[in-house]
mmCIF file of C-alpha atoms and ligand atoms in Angstrom:
data_model
loop_
_atom_site.group_PDB
_atom_site.id
_atom_site.type_symbol
_atom_site.label_atom_id
_atom_site.label_comp_id
_atom_site.label_asym_id
_atom_site.label_seq_id
_atom_site.Cartn_x
_atom_site.Cartn_y
_atom_site.Cartn_z
ATOM 1 C CA UNK B 30 -26.258 42.155 -29.787
ATOM 2 C CA UNK B 31 -29.823 43.586 -30.209
ATOM 3 C CA UNK B 32 -31.878 43.954 -27.021
ATOM 4 C CA UNK B 33 -34.626 41.333 -26.672
ATOM 5 C CA UNK B 34 -38.150 42.630 -27.337
ATOM 6 C CA UNK B 35 -39.349 41.376 -23.952
ATOM 7 C CA UNK B 36 -38.285 42.087 -20.347
ATOM 8 C CA UNK B 37 -36.641 39.193 -18.439
ATOM 9 C CA UNK B 38 -39.587 36.896 -17.750
ATOM 10 C CA UNK B 39 -38.822 35.969 -14.146
ATOM 11 C CA UNK B 40 -36.989 39.022 -12.840
ATOM 12 C CA UNK B 41 -39.885 40.397 -10.769
ATOM 13 C CA UNK B 42 -40.659 36.942 -9.339
ATOM 14 C CA UNK B 43 -37.030 36.440 -8.316
ATOM 15 C CA UNK B 44 -36.873 39.902 -6.767
ATOM 16 C CA UNK B 45 -39.784 38.795 -4.564
ATOM 17 C CA UNK B 46 -38.303 35.374 -3.880
ATOM 18 C CA UNK B 47 -34.667 36.429 -3.383
ATOM 19 C CA UNK B 48 -34.669 36.541 0.423
ATOM 20 C CA UNK B 49 -36.417 33.145 0.678
ATOM 21 C CA UNK B 50 -34.158 31.634 -1.989
ATOM 22 C CA UNK B 51 -31.043 32.893 -0.236
ATOM 23 C CA UNK B 52 -32.225 31.439 3.072
ATOM 24 C CA UNK B 53 -33.661 28.124 1.848
ATOM 25 C CA UNK B 54 -31.692 27.037 -1.238
ATOM 26 C CA UNK B 55 -28.506 26.111 0.681
ATOM 27 C CA UNK B 56 -30.436 23.232 2.347
ATOM 28 C CA UNK B 57 -33.691 22.829 0.342
ATOM 29 C CA UNK B 58 -33.942 19.262 -0.920
ATOM 30 C CA UNK B 59 -34.483 20.046 -4.620
ATOM 31 C CA UNK B 60 -31.354 22.227 -4.624
ATOM 32 C CA UNK B 61 -29.044 20.668 -2.036
ATOM 33 C CA UNK B 62 -29.869 16.993 -2.578
ATOM 34 C CA UNK B 63 -30.934 16.870 -6.211
ATOM 35 C CA UNK B 64 -29.768 19.654 -8.549
ATOM 36 C CA UNK B 65 -26.431 20.561 -6.962
ATOM 37 C CA UNK B 66 -24.936 17.078 -6.462
ATOM 38 C CA UNK B 67 -25.874 16.143 -10.035
ATOM 39 C CA UNK B 68 -24.704 19.367 -11.671
ATOM 40 C CA UNK B 69 -21.479 19.526 -9.660
ATOM 41 C CA UNK B 70 -20.713 15.923 -10.640
ATOM 42 C CA UNK B 71 -20.348 17.142 -14.246
ATOM 43 C CA UNK B 72 -17.656 19.713 -13.432
ATOM 44 C CA UNK B 73 -13.971 19.049 -14.009
ATOM 45 C CA UNK B 74 -11.366 19.956 -11.386
ATOM 46 C CA UNK B 75 -11.898 23.726 -11.233
ATOM 47 C CA UNK B 76 -8.734 24.655 -9.290
ATOM 48 C CA UNK B 77 -7.136 27.670 -10.982
ATOM 49 C CA UNK B 78 -9.821 27.740 -13.703
ATOM 50 C CA UNK B 79 -11.815 30.817 -14.701
ATOM 51 C CA UNK B 80 -15.487 29.973 -14.181
ATOM 52 C CA UNK B 81 -18.539 32.025 -15.177
ATOM 53 C CA UNK B 82 -21.534 31.434 -12.863
ATOM 54 C CA UNK B 83 -24.353 32.494 -15.203
ATOM 55 C CA UNK B 84 -27.551 33.319 -13.272
ATOM 56 C CA UNK B 85 -25.749 32.943 -9.954
ATOM 57 C CA UNK B 86 -28.730 33.692 -7.694
ATOM 58 C CA UNK B 87 -27.434 34.283 -4.144
ATOM 59 C CA UNK B 88 -24.030 32.793 -5.018
ATOM 60 C CA UNK B 89 -24.297 29.296 -3.542
ATOM 61 C CA UNK B 90 -22.580 27.630 -6.508
ATOM 62 C CA UNK B 91 -20.008 30.439 -6.690
ATOM 63 C CA UNK B 92 -19.087 29.865 -3.058
ATOM 64 C CA UNK B 93 -18.552 26.158 -3.730
ATOM 65 C CA UNK B 94 -16.394 27.011 -6.771
ATOM 66 C CA UNK B 95 -14.245 29.476 -4.818
ATOM 67 C CA UNK B 96 -13.745 26.927 -2.044
ATOM 68 C CA UNK B 97 -12.525 24.492 -4.726
ATOM 69 C CA UNK B 98 -9.938 27.024 -5.908
ATOM 70 C CA UNK B 99 -11.696 28.480 -8.988
ATOM 71 C CA UNK B 100 -11.600 32.133 -10.056
ATOM 72 C CA UNK B 101 -15.232 33.217 -10.407
ATOM 73 C CA UNK B 102 -17.159 35.837 -12.330
ATOM 74 C CA UNK B 103 -20.868 35.661 -11.478
ATOM 75 C CA UNK B 104 -23.916 37.528 -12.726
ATOM 76 C CA UNK B 105 -27.665 37.613 -12.279
ATOM 77 C CA UNK B 106 -30.517 39.724 -13.629
ATOM 78 C CA UNK B 107 -32.071 40.251 -10.189
ATOM 79 C CA UNK B 108 -30.468 43.083 -8.222
ATOM 80 C CA UNK B 109 -31.607 41.518 -4.944
ATOM 81 C CA UNK B 110 -29.975 38.200 -5.886
ATOM 82 C CA UNK B 111 -26.810 40.106 -6.806
ATOM 83 C CA UNK B 112 -26.934 41.774 -3.383
ATOM 84 C CA UNK B 113 -27.157 38.415 -1.611
ATOM 85 C CA UNK B 114 -24.363 36.977 -3.770
ATOM 86 C CA UNK B 115 -22.090 39.937 -2.978
ATOM 87 C CA UNK B 116 -22.782 39.500 0.729
ATOM 88 C CA UNK B 117 -22.036 35.760 0.537
ATOM 89 C CA UNK B 118 -18.882 36.101 -1.570
ATOM 90 C CA UNK B 119 -17.410 39.422 -0.421
ATOM 91 C CA UNK B 120 -14.365 40.295 -2.492
ATOM 92 C CA UNK B 121 -13.705 36.669 -3.439
ATOM 93 C CA UNK B 122 -15.614 37.002 -6.756
ATOM 94 C CA UNK B 123 -16.726 39.628 -9.224
ATOM 95 C CA UNK B 124 -20.546 39.758 -9.174
ATOM 96 C CA UNK B 125 -22.382 41.703 -11.877
ATOM 97 C CA UNK B 126 -26.005 42.603 -12.538
ATOM 98 C CA UNK B 127 -26.664 41.480 -16.121
ATOM 99 C CA UNK B 128 -29.329 39.921 -18.302
ATOM 100 C CA UNK B 129 -28.236 36.762 -20.126
ATOM 101 C CA UNK B 130 -30.785 37.578 -22.858
ATOM 102 C CA UNK B 131 -28.718 40.683 -23.702
ATOM 103 C CA UNK B 132 -25.551 38.640 -24.198
ATOM 104 C CA UNK B 133 -22.255 38.626 -22.342
ATOM 105 C CA UNK B 134 -20.822 41.884 -23.694
ATOM 106 C CA UNK B 135 -18.886 42.350 -20.436
ATOM 107 C CA UNK B 136 -16.661 39.374 -21.365
ATOM 108 C CA UNK B 137 -13.987 39.094 -24.070
ATOM 109 C CA UNK B 138 -13.910 36.143 -26.486
ATOM 110 C CA UNK B 139 -12.102 32.956 -25.335
ATOM 111 C CA UNK B 140 -11.557 33.992 -21.698
ATOM 112 C CA UNK B 141 -13.574 31.423 -19.702
ATOM 113 C CA UNK B 142 -12.692 27.783 -18.897
ATOM 114 C CA UNK B 143 -16.128 26.721 -17.630
ATOM 115 C CA UNK B 144 -19.585 28.266 -17.961
ATOM 116 C CA UNK B 145 -21.832 26.990 -15.181
ATOM 117 C CA UNK B 146 -25.543 27.707 -15.638
ATOM 118 C CA UNK B 147 -27.759 25.768 -13.201
ATOM 119 C CA UNK B 148 -31.557 26.179 -13.278
ATOM 120 C CA UNK B 149 -31.447 29.424 -15.281
ATOM 121 C CA UNK B 150 -32.092 28.522 -18.934
ATOM 122 C CA UNK B 151 -35.778 27.899 -18.106
ATOM 123 C CA UNK B 152 -36.072 31.711 -18.003
ATOM 124 C CA UNK B 153 -34.338 32.302 -21.332
ATOM 125 C CA UNK B 154 -36.418 32.296 -24.503
ATOM 126 C CA UNK B 155 -33.651 32.118 -27.120
ATOM 127 C CA UNK B 156 -31.362 29.196 -26.323
ATOM 128 C CA UNK B 157 -29.491 29.500 -29.639
ATOM 129 C CA UNK B 158 -28.302 32.961 -28.649
ATOM 130 C CA UNK B 159 -27.490 31.962 -25.061
ATOM 131 C CA UNK B 160 -25.353 28.975 -26.083
ATOM 132 C CA UNK B 161 -23.715 31.003 -28.873
ATOM 133 C CA UNK B 162 -22.631 33.542 -26.244
ATOM 134 C CA UNK B 163 -21.381 30.789 -23.921
ATOM 135 C CA UNK B 164 -19.382 29.368 -26.817
ATOM 136 C CA UNK B 165 -17.961 32.781 -27.766
ATOM 137 C CA UNK B 166 -16.565 33.458 -24.293
ATOM 138 C CA UNK B 167 -15.242 29.917 -23.785
ATOM 139 C CA UNK B 168 -11.613 29.076 -24.488
ATOM 140 C CA UNK B 169 -11.127 26.224 -26.985
ATOM 141 C CA UNK B 170 -11.645 23.021 -24.993
ATOM 142 C CA UNK B 171 -13.830 24.874 -22.467
ATOM 143 C CA UNK B 172 -17.013 23.425 -20.976
ATOM 144 C CA UNK B 173 -20.629 24.419 -20.449
ATOM 145 C CA UNK B 174 -22.350 22.680 -17.529
ATOM 146 C CA UNK B 175 -26.039 23.410 -17.037
ATOM 147 C CA UNK B 176 -29.264 22.058 -15.580
ATOM 148 C CA UNK B 177 -32.820 22.670 -16.768
ATOM 149 C CA UNK B 178 -36.346 21.441 -16.066
ATOM 150 C CA UNK B 179 -36.693 18.078 -17.780
ATOM 151 C CA UNK B 180 -38.729 18.634 -20.969
ATOM 152 C CA UNK B 181 -40.671 15.344 -20.766
ATOM 153 C CA UNK B 182 -42.636 15.777 -17.506
ATOM 154 C CA UNK B 183 -42.674 19.513 -18.141
ATOM 155 C CA UNK B 184 -44.974 19.025 -21.094
ATOM 156 C CA UNK B 185 -46.567 15.634 -20.717
ATOM 157 C CA UNK B 186 -47.389 15.927 -16.987
ATOM 158 C CA UNK B 187 -47.578 19.563 -16.060
ATOM 159 C CA UNK B 188 -48.115 21.838 -19.039
ATOM 160 C CA UNK B 189 -49.674 19.846 -21.869
ATOM 161 C CA UNK B 190 -52.370 21.340 -24.049
ATOM 162 C CA UNK B 191 -50.192 23.634 -26.100
ATOM 163 C CA UNK B 192 -47.637 22.487 -28.629
ATOM 164 C CA UNK B 193 -44.664 20.442 -27.365
ATOM 165 C CA UNK B 194 -42.460 21.630 -30.234
ATOM 166 C CA UNK B 195 -42.974 25.365 -29.539
ATOM 167 C CA UNK B 196 -41.323 27.471 -26.851
ATOM 168 C CA UNK B 197 -44.239 28.250 -24.540
ATOM 169 C CA UNK B 198 -44.650 30.430 -21.473
ATOM 170 C CA UNK B 199 -45.888 28.599 -18.388
ATOM 171 C CA UNK B 200 -46.638 29.910 -14.915
ATOM 172 C CA UNK B 201 -46.250 27.967 -11.674
ATOM 173 C CA UNK B 202 -47.070 28.846 -8.055
ATOM 174 C CA UNK B 203 -43.983 28.549 -5.912
ATOM 175 C CA UNK B 204 -43.901 28.560 -2.143
ATOM 176 C CA UNK B 205 -40.206 27.800 -1.779
ATOM 177 C CA UNK B 206 -40.474 26.670 1.813
ATOM 178 C CA UNK B 207 -43.324 26.831 4.270
ATOM 179 C CA UNK B 208 -43.245 30.525 5.016
ATOM 180 C CA UNK B 209 -44.303 33.463 2.873
ATOM 181 C CA UNK B 210 -46.946 33.987 0.195
ATOM 182 C CA UNK B 211 -46.887 31.929 -3.001
ATOM 183 C CA UNK B 212 -45.030 33.580 -5.874
ATOM 184 C CA UNK B 213 -46.256 33.308 -9.470
ATOM 185 C CA UNK B 214 -43.175 32.066 -11.320
ATOM 186 C CA UNK B 215 -43.276 32.416 -15.117
ATOM 187 C CA UNK B 216 -40.791 30.607 -17.317
ATOM 188 C CA UNK B 217 -40.356 29.114 -20.776
ATOM 189 C CA UNK B 218 -41.023 25.495 -21.623
ATOM 190 C CA UNK B 219 -38.666 24.171 -24.294
ATOM 191 C CA UNK B 220 -38.549 20.847 -26.126
ATOM 192 C CA UNK B 221 -35.617 18.446 -25.847
ATOM 193 C CA UNK B 222 -34.886 19.147 -29.518
ATOM 194 C CA UNK B 223 -34.368 22.858 -28.769
ATOM 195 C CA UNK B 224 -31.604 21.990 -26.344
ATOM 196 C CA UNK B 225 -29.662 19.840 -28.787
ATOM 197 C CA UNK B 226 -30.288 22.208 -31.721
ATOM 198 C CA UNK B 227 -28.990 25.164 -29.708
ATOM 199 C CA UNK B 228 -25.915 23.275 -28.483
ATOM 200 C CA UNK B 229 -25.196 22.061 -32.006
ATOM 201 C CA UNK B 230 -25.610 25.508 -33.603
ATOM 202 C CA UNK B 231 -23.141 26.896 -31.077
ATOM 203 C CA UNK B 232 -20.630 24.204 -32.020
ATOM 204 C CA UNK B 233 -20.803 22.595 -28.564
ATOM 205 C CA UNK B 234 -20.419 18.831 -28.291
ATOM 206 C CA UNK B 235 -22.389 16.979 -25.628
ATOM 207 C CA UNK B 236 -20.089 14.946 -23.384
ATOM 208 C CA UNK B 237 -22.479 13.927 -20.615
ATOM 209 C CA UNK B 238 -26.237 13.856 -20.274
ATOM 210 C CA UNK B 239 -27.638 13.147 -16.822
ATOM 211 C CA UNK B 240 -31.197 12.459 -15.653
ATOM 212 C CA UNK B 241 -30.386 12.627 -11.949
ATOM 213 C CA UNK B 242 -32.001 10.772 -9.059
ATOM 214 C CA UNK B 243 -32.385 12.457 -5.669
ATOM 215 C CA UNK B 244 -29.796 11.517 -3.035
ATOM 216 C CA UNK B 245 -30.376 9.624 0.224
ATOM 217 C CA UNK B 246 -30.326 12.941 2.092
ATOM 218 C CA UNK B 247 -33.332 13.959 -0.027
ATOM 219 C CA UNK B 248 -35.231 10.867 1.151
ATOM 220 C CA UNK B 249 -34.612 11.818 4.775
ATOM 221 C CA UNK B 250 -36.002 15.345 4.373
ATOM 222 C CA UNK B 251 -38.807 14.873 1.804
ATOM 223 C CA UNK B 252 -39.701 11.164 1.498
ATOM 224 C CA UNK B 253 -42.803 11.670 -0.688
ATOM 225 C CA UNK B 254 -41.055 13.892 -3.211
ATOM 226 C CA UNK B 255 -38.130 11.458 -3.147
ATOM 227 C CA UNK B 256 -40.397 8.581 -4.225
ATOM 228 C CA UNK B 257 -41.825 10.699 -7.032
ATOM 229 C CA UNK B 258 -38.413 11.802 -8.303
ATOM 230 C CA UNK B 259 -37.145 8.209 -8.224
ATOM 231 C CA UNK B 260 -39.867 7.373 -10.762
ATOM 232 C CA UNK B 261 -40.049 10.501 -12.925
ATOM 233 C CA UNK B 262 -37.388 13.040 -13.818
ATOM 234 C CA UNK B 263 -37.491 16.619 -12.574
ATOM 235 C CA UNK B 264 -34.248 18.076 -13.901
ATOM 236 C CA UNK B 265 -31.817 17.290 -16.683
ATOM 237 C CA UNK B 266 -28.107 18.126 -16.489
ATOM 238 C CA UNK B 267 -25.704 18.386 -19.386
ATOM 239 C CA UNK B 268 -22.000 18.919 -20.004
ATOM 240 C CA UNK B 269 -20.925 20.134 -23.441
ATOM 241 C CA UNK B 270 -17.483 20.981 -24.790
ATOM 242 C CA UNK B 271 -16.189 23.596 -27.189
ATOM 243 C CA UNK B 272 -13.765 21.719 -29.442
ATOM 244 C CA UNK B 273 -10.095 22.437 -28.732
HETATM 245 C C1 SAM M 315 -33.582 28.906 -9.779
HETATM 246 S S1 SAM M 315 -32.543 30.322 -9.603
HETATM 247 C C2 SAM M 315 -30.946 29.526 -9.757
HETATM 248 C C3 SAM M 315 -29.858 30.313 -9.083
HETATM 249 C C4 SAM M 315 -28.507 29.583 -9.033
HETATM 250 N N1 SAM M 315 -28.034 29.245 -10.365
HETATM 251 C C5 SAM M 315 -28.644 28.335 -8.195
HETATM 252 O O1 SAM M 315 -28.820 27.249 -8.757
HETATM 253 O O2 SAM M 315 -28.610 28.465 -6.962
HETATM 254 C C6 SAM M 315 -32.682 31.110 -11.184
HETATM 255 C C7 SAM M 315 -31.858 32.385 -11.265
HETATM 256 O O3 SAM M 315 -31.842 32.820 -12.631
HETATM 257 C C8 SAM M 315 -31.838 34.231 -12.635
HETATM 258 N N2 SAM M 315 -32.263 34.703 -13.965
HETATM 259 C C9 SAM M 315 -33.481 34.592 -14.524
HETATM 260 N N3 SAM M 315 -33.492 35.169 -15.749
HETATM 261 C C10 SAM M 315 -32.225 35.640 -15.974
HETATM 262 C C11 SAM M 315 -31.623 36.347 -17.035
HETATM 263 N N4 SAM M 315 -32.316 36.682 -18.128
HETATM 264 N N5 SAM M 315 -30.314 36.691 -16.926
HETATM 265 C C12 SAM M 315 -29.613 36.373 -15.802
HETATM 266 N N6 SAM M 315 -30.154 35.721 -14.746
HETATM 267 C C13 SAM M 315 -31.445 35.350 -14.823
HETATM 268 C C14 SAM M 315 -32.828 34.566 -11.518
HETATM 269 O O4 SAM M 315 -32.756 35.912 -11.113
HETATM 270 C C15 SAM M 315 -32.415 33.555 -10.451
HETATM 271 O O5 SAM M 315 -31.428 34.067 -9.601
#
């Protein structure tokens, strides 16, 4: 697979944020009480299954998968995230440093039961290539489960002014908790159509499409953000299947 012409858009930002992410994401409301419960609800029973945690960050999802009896291969483009994931998982998973935009050359065809990719595709420009690689490594009947920023508020509330139908680069200021300096977080903004086009081109069939609501635990920790997320979507979660 040819190397992309651009460096990974968010790698430097995640190198800066890795320590804070590792410390905060296990309990931070948007992760613990919004993204994770919704995304995990789309997984099948993973006991004995081979799961790829694509863009694993500090390995929080991988740890959950291992505790549920899955065999896990995880990777991330940020060496600091990989370091935190290795510390969290020890020898219970294989954790690699790899860039999803360069493909999954470290995996053979048809070897994975489930590809899990939460909150990572926002940093990938070419979704057709990413889903094609997920499909290549999946066994027939295998699943992709992923979450992304919801395209509707992304454009119409936060980043309008460009062209909804184009892939555009946007930059946000992230604090990720109350301590530390803000981090400029660049990512790509995709349309809803891009998601379905890329899944379709890869031969993946959508089984479930979820616009999650925050949980009650979210309300207890961040009541104002809870009210907002009960009225407008923040993330979108999807489960798609490679035909058997
Ligand atoms: C919001 S974090 C999500 C981490 C983890 N999936 C979770 O939900 O806890 C996004 C992660 O994507 C990783 N990432 C960004 N671009 C990537 C790329 N091109 N290849 C692999 N990982 C990437 C970042 O380094 C970061 O760890």
